[in-house]
XYZ file of C-alpha atoms in Angstrom:
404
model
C 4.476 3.796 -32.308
C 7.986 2.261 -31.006
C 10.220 4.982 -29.973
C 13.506 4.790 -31.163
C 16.845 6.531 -29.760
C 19.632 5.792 -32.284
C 23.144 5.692 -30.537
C 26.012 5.335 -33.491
C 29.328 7.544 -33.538
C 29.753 7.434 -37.267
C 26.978 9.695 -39.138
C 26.865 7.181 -42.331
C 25.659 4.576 -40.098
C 23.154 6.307 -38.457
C 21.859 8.016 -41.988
C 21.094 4.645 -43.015
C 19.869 2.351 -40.285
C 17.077 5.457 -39.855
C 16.516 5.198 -43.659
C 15.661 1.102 -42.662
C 13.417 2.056 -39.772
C 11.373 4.907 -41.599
C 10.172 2.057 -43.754
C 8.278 0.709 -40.875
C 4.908 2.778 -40.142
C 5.269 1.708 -36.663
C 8.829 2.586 -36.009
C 9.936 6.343 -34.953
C 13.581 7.763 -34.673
C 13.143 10.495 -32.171
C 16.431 11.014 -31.540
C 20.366 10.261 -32.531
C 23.189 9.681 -30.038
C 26.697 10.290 -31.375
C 28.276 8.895 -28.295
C 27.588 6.750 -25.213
C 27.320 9.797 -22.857
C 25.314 11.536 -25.205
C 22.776 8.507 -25.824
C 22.654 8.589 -21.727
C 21.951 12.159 -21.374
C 19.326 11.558 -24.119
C 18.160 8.083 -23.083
C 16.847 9.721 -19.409
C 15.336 12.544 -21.105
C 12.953 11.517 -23.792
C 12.983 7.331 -22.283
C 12.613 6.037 -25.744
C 11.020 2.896 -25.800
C 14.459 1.486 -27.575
C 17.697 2.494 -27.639
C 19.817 0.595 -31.167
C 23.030 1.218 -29.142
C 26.627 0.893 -31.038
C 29.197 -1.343 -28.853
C 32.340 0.844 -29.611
C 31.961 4.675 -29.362
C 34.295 7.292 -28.154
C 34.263 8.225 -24.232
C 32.138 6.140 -22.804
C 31.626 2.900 -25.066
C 28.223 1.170 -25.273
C 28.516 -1.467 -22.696
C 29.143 1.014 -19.573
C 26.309 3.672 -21.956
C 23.766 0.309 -21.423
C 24.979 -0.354 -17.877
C 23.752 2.956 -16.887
C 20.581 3.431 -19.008
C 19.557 -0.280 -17.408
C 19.884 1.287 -14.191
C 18.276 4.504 -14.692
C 15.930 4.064 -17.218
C 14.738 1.017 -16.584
C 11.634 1.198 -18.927
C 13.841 1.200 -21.967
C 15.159 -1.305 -23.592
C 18.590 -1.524 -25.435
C 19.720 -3.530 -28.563
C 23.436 -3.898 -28.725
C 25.470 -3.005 -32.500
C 28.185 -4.727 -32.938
C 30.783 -5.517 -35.826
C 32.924 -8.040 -33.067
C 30.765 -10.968 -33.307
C 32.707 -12.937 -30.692
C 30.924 -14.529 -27.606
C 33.064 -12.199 -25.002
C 31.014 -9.557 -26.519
C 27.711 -10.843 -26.326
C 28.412 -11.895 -22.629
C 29.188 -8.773 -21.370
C 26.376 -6.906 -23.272
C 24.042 -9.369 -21.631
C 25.424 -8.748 -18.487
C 24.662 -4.690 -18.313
C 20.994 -5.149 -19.355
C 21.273 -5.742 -23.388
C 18.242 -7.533 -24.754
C 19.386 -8.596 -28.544
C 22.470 -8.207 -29.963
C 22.925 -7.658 -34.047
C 25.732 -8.183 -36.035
C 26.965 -5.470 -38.678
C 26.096 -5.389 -41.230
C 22.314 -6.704 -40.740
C 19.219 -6.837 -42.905
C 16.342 -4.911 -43.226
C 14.037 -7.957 -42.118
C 16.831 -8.592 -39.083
C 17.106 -5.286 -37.819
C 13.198 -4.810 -37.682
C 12.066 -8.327 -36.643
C 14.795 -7.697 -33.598
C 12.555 -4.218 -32.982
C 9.526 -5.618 -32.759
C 10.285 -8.879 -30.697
C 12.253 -6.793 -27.856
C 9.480 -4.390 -27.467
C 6.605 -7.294 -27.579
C 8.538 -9.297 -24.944
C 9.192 -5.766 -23.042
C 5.682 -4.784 -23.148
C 4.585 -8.435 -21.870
C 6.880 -8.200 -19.115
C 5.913 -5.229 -17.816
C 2.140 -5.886 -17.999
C 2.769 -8.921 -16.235
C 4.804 -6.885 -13.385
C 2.130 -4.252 -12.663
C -0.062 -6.722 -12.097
C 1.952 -8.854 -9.909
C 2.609 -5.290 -7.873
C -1.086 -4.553 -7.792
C -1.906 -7.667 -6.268
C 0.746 -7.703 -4.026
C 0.156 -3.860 -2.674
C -3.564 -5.045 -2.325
C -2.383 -8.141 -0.373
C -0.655 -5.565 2.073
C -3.751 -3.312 1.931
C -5.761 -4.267 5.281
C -9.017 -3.437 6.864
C -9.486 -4.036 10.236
C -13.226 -4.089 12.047
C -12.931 -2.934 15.590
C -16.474 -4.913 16.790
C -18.581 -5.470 20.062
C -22.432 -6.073 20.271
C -22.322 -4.310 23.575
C -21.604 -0.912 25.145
C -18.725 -0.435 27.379
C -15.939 -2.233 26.393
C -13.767 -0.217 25.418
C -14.320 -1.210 21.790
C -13.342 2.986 20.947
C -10.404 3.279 23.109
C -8.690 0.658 21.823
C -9.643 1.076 17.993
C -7.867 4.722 18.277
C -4.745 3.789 20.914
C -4.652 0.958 17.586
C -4.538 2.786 14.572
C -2.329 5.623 16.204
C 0.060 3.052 17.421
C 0.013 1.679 13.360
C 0.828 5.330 12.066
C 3.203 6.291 14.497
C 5.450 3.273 15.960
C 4.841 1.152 12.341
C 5.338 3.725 9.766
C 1.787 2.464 7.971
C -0.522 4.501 6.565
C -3.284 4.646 8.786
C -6.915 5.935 8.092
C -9.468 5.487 11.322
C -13.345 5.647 10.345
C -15.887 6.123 13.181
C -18.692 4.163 11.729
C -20.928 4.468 15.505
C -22.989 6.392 12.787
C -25.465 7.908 15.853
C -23.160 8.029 18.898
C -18.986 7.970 17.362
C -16.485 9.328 19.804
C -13.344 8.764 17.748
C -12.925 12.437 17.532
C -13.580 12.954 21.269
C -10.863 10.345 22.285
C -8.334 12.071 19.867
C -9.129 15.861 20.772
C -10.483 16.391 17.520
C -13.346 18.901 16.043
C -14.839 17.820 13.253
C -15.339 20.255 10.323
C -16.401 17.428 7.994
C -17.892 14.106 8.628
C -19.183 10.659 6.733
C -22.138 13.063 5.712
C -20.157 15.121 3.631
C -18.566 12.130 2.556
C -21.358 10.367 1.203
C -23.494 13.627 -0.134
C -20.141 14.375 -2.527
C -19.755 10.377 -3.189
C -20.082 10.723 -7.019
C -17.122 12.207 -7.343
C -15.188 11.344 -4.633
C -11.733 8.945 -5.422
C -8.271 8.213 -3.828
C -6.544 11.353 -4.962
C -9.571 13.850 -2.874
C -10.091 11.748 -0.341
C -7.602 13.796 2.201
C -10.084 16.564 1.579
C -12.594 14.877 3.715
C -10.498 13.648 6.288
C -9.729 15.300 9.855
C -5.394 15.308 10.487
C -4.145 13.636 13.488
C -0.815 15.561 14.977
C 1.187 12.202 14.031
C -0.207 11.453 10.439
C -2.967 9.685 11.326
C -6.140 10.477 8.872
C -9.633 9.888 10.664
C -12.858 9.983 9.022
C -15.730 11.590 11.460
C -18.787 10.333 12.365
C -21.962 12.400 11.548
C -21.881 15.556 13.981
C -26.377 14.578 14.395
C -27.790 11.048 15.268
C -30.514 11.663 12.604
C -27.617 11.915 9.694
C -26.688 8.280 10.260
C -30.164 7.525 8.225
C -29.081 8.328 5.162
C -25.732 6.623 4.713
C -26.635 3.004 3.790
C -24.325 -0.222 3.123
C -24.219 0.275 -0.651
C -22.644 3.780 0.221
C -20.344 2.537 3.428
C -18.950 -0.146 0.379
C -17.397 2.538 -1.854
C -16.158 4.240 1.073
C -14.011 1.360 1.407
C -13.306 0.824 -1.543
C -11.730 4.444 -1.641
C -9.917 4.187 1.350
C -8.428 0.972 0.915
C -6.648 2.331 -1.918
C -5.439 5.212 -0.635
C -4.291 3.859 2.555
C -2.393 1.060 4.021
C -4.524 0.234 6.713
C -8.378 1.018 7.355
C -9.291 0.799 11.035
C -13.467 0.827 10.995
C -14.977 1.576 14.855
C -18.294 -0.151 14.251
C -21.337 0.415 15.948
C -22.444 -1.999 18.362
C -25.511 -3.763 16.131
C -25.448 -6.108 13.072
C -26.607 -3.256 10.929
C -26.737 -2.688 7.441
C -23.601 -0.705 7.725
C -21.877 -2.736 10.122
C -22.468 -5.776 8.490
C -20.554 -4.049 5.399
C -17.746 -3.068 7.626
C -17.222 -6.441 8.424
C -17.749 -8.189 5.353
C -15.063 -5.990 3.567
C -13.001 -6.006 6.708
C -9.639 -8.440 6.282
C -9.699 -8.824 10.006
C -12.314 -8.713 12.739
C -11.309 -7.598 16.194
C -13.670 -9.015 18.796
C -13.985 -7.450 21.960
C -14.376 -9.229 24.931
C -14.608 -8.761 28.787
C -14.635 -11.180 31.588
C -18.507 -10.748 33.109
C -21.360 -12.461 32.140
C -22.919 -9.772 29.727
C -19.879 -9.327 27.552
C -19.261 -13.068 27.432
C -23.088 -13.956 26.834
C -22.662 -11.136 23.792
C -19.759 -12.577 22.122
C -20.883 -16.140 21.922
C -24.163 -14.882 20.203
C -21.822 -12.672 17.943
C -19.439 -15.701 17.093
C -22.552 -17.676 16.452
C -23.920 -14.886 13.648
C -20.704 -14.586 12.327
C -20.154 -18.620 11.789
C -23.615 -18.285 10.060
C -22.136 -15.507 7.506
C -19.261 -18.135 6.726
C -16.450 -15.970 8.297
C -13.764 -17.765 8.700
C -12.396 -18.672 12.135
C -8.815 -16.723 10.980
C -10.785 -13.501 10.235
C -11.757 -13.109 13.468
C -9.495 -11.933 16.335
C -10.820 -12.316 19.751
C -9.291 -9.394 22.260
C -9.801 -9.832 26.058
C -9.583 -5.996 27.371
C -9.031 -5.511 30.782
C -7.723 -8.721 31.339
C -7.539 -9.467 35.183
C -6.794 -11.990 37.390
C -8.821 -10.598 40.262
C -11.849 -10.911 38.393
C -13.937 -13.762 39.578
C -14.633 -15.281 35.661
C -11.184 -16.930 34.546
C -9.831 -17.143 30.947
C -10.242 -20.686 30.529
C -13.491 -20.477 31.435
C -14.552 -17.941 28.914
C -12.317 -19.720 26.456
C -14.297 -23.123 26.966
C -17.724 -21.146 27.233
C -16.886 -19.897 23.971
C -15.417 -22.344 22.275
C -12.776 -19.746 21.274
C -9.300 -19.036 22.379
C -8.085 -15.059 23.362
C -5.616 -14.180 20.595
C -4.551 -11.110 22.798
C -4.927 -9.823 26.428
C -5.061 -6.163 26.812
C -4.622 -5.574 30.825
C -6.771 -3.124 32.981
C -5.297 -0.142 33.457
C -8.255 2.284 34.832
C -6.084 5.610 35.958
C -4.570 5.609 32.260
C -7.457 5.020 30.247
C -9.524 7.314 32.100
C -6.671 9.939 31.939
C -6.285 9.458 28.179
C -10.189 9.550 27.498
C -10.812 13.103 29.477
C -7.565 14.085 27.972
C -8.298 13.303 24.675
C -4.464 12.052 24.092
C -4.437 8.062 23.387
C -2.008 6.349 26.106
C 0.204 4.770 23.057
C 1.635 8.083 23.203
C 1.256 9.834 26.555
C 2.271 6.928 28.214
C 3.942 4.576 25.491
C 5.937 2.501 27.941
C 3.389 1.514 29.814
C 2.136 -2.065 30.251
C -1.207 -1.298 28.577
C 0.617 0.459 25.545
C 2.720 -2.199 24.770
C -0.121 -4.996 24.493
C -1.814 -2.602 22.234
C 1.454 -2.767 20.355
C 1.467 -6.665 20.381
C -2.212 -6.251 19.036
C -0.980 -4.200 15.842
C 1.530 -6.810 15.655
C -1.480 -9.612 14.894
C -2.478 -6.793 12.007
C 0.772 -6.578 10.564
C 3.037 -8.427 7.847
C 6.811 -8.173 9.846
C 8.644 -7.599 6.288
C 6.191 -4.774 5.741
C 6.481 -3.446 8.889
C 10.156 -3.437 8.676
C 10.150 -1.868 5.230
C 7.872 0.743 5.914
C 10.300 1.790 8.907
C 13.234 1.441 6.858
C 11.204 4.109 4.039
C 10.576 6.447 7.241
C 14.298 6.333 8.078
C 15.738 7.431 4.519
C 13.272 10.137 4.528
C 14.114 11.511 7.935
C 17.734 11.403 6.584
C 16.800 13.110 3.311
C 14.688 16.047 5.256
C 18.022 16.436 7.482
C 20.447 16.716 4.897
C 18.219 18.848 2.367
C 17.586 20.939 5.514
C 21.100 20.977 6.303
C 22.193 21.868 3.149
């Protein structure tokens, strides 16, 4: 049914361009405008799907009455009345949003062809935007794998200084998910006690979705969400890939970033993080180990067709005093270090027993801002910019509303 809002100042009119519609099973007056300010008042309440809108009515005429409803109604579309059939008319009715433009007196066949047409190419239109916007929001959607096949890297450390950096100097949505499924320490680093984990994740995953997500999710002081680890190393056995998938899934729609802390092994689960994930962050360090490690995790990765973009390789504590140089691990490799993150031992230890990520306890230091640089590889500058822009007005909004 096409929704009609009829917008005439002279009664007679109105009587019988309804009488013409009614005649159309598919066509519905819902409502009668004797003036331009009325058809605005009535055009934002009900949003009629058309609004049949007479050019020259008292107070406010129809061309500043369509100006407005163009603005503010957006999903409504307006057919300009006219008896003035000259082109000066037509112009400026085009020019505040009209989509057709009849000439009194019109025919039945005219009137409802012109109906039908405007709401087809309407309808089309907007189809055709929402899914342009869902693509593009999903282009902006990211997930990020945090990833080392080996212990002591500070693969953790720099996963949560990362995401807490995202939600608090970006503006981005930011959801962190401790996937060490034995042995996580996200909630450790961040001062956090779980009440929920993964398990309770996965045990209510049937019903689970976007809009009760939150309810599983453990509140960082600056927005940041983080999804626990299990709180018992035997738990982690029975979450499989399958389940770690729709987890994903869930999250990526809810959030605008996903930050996974993997486990250091190609398992099932891991492998799922990283197959879903839009980025891979690859930690390195300069000894013989780390660097053995990474080659053989490079070379599994080539052989699961990752491409070389996906993959981010991150040097953490970067130093020149130790003996293995950067060129050397870059040739070794075969890969160059897309970001150095510089050794810093007093403030990482500080911020690991202290449970408060160095992004924010110490956000000026050297260490901090490479992190930032790091977010910077993760993040689309226009978005970025936007979503700092959106945390602005609503800063100002909470002021004044506060104020007043």
């Amino acid at each position: 049914m096409i929704k009609i809002l009829l917008a005439d100042d002279i009664a007679e009119t109105r009587a019988n361009i309804k009488r013409l519609i009614e005649l159309e099973d598919d066509l519905q007056v819902i409502a009668e405008a004797i003036n331009g300010q009325d058809a605005i008042e009535k055009a934002k309440d009900i949003k009629p799907d058309i609004v049949l809108m007479d050019i020259n009515m008292p107070d406010i005429d129809g061309i500043e009455a369509t100006e407005v409803i163009s603005r503010e109604v957006a999903e409504t579309s307006i057919i300009m009345m006219s008896v003035q059939e000259e082109q000066d008319y037509l112009r400026k009715a085009m020019m505040v949003g009209a989509r057709e433009y009849l000439i009194k007196p019109f025919g039945d066949d005219e009137l409802i062809n012109t109906i039908k047409q405007v709401h087809e190419l309407e309808s089309k239109r907007k189809d055709y935007l929402t899914t342009e916007e869902v693509q593009l929001e999903a282009e902006h959607k990211k997930v990020v794998s945090v990833f080392s096949s080996k212990g002591g890297v500070g693969k953790t450390l720099l996963a949560t200084n990362l995401a807490v950096h995202l939600q608090q100097a970006q503006g981005l949505d930011t959801v962190l998910v401790d996937l060490d499924l034995q042995f996580g320490d996200v909630a450790v680093m961040l001062d956090l006690t779980p009440r929920i984990t993964i398990t309770d994740v996965v045990n209510d995953l049937q019903s689970l979705s976007p809009d009760n997500i939150d309810d599983y999710l453990l509140n960082y002081e600056n927005g940041l969400h983080v999804l626990a680890s299990p709180l018992r190393p035997e738990e982690a056995e029975v979450i499989n890939g399958n389940q770690v998938q729709r987890i994903i899934d869930i999250l990526k729609e809810r959030f605008d970033y996903v930050i996974i802390d993997t486990a250091q092994s190609f398992s099932d689960q891991t492998l799922t993080a990283l197959d879903n994930s839009n980025l891979i962050l690859l930690i390195a360090m300069l000894d013989l180990p780390t660097i053995k490690n990474v080659r053989l995790c490079l070379e599994v990765m080539e052989n699961l067709n990752y491409p070389e973009e996906k993959i981010k390789l991150v040097l953490n504590r970067s130093s020149k005093d130790v003996g293995i140089k950067v060129k050397d691990l870059e040739d070794n490799l075969n890969y160059s270090v897309d970001i150095h993150i510089p050794s810093n031992g007093e403030i990482t230890v500080d911020a690991i027993n202290q449970g408060v990520p160095f992004v924010t306890s110490k956000p000026k230091a050297k260490i901090s801002k490479h992190i930032a640089k790091l977010a910077d590889l993760l993040v689309d500058k226009e978005e970025a910019l936007s979503k700092e822009k959106e945390g602005l007005l609503n800063k100002i909004t909470s002021f004044l509303n506060s104020s007043n």
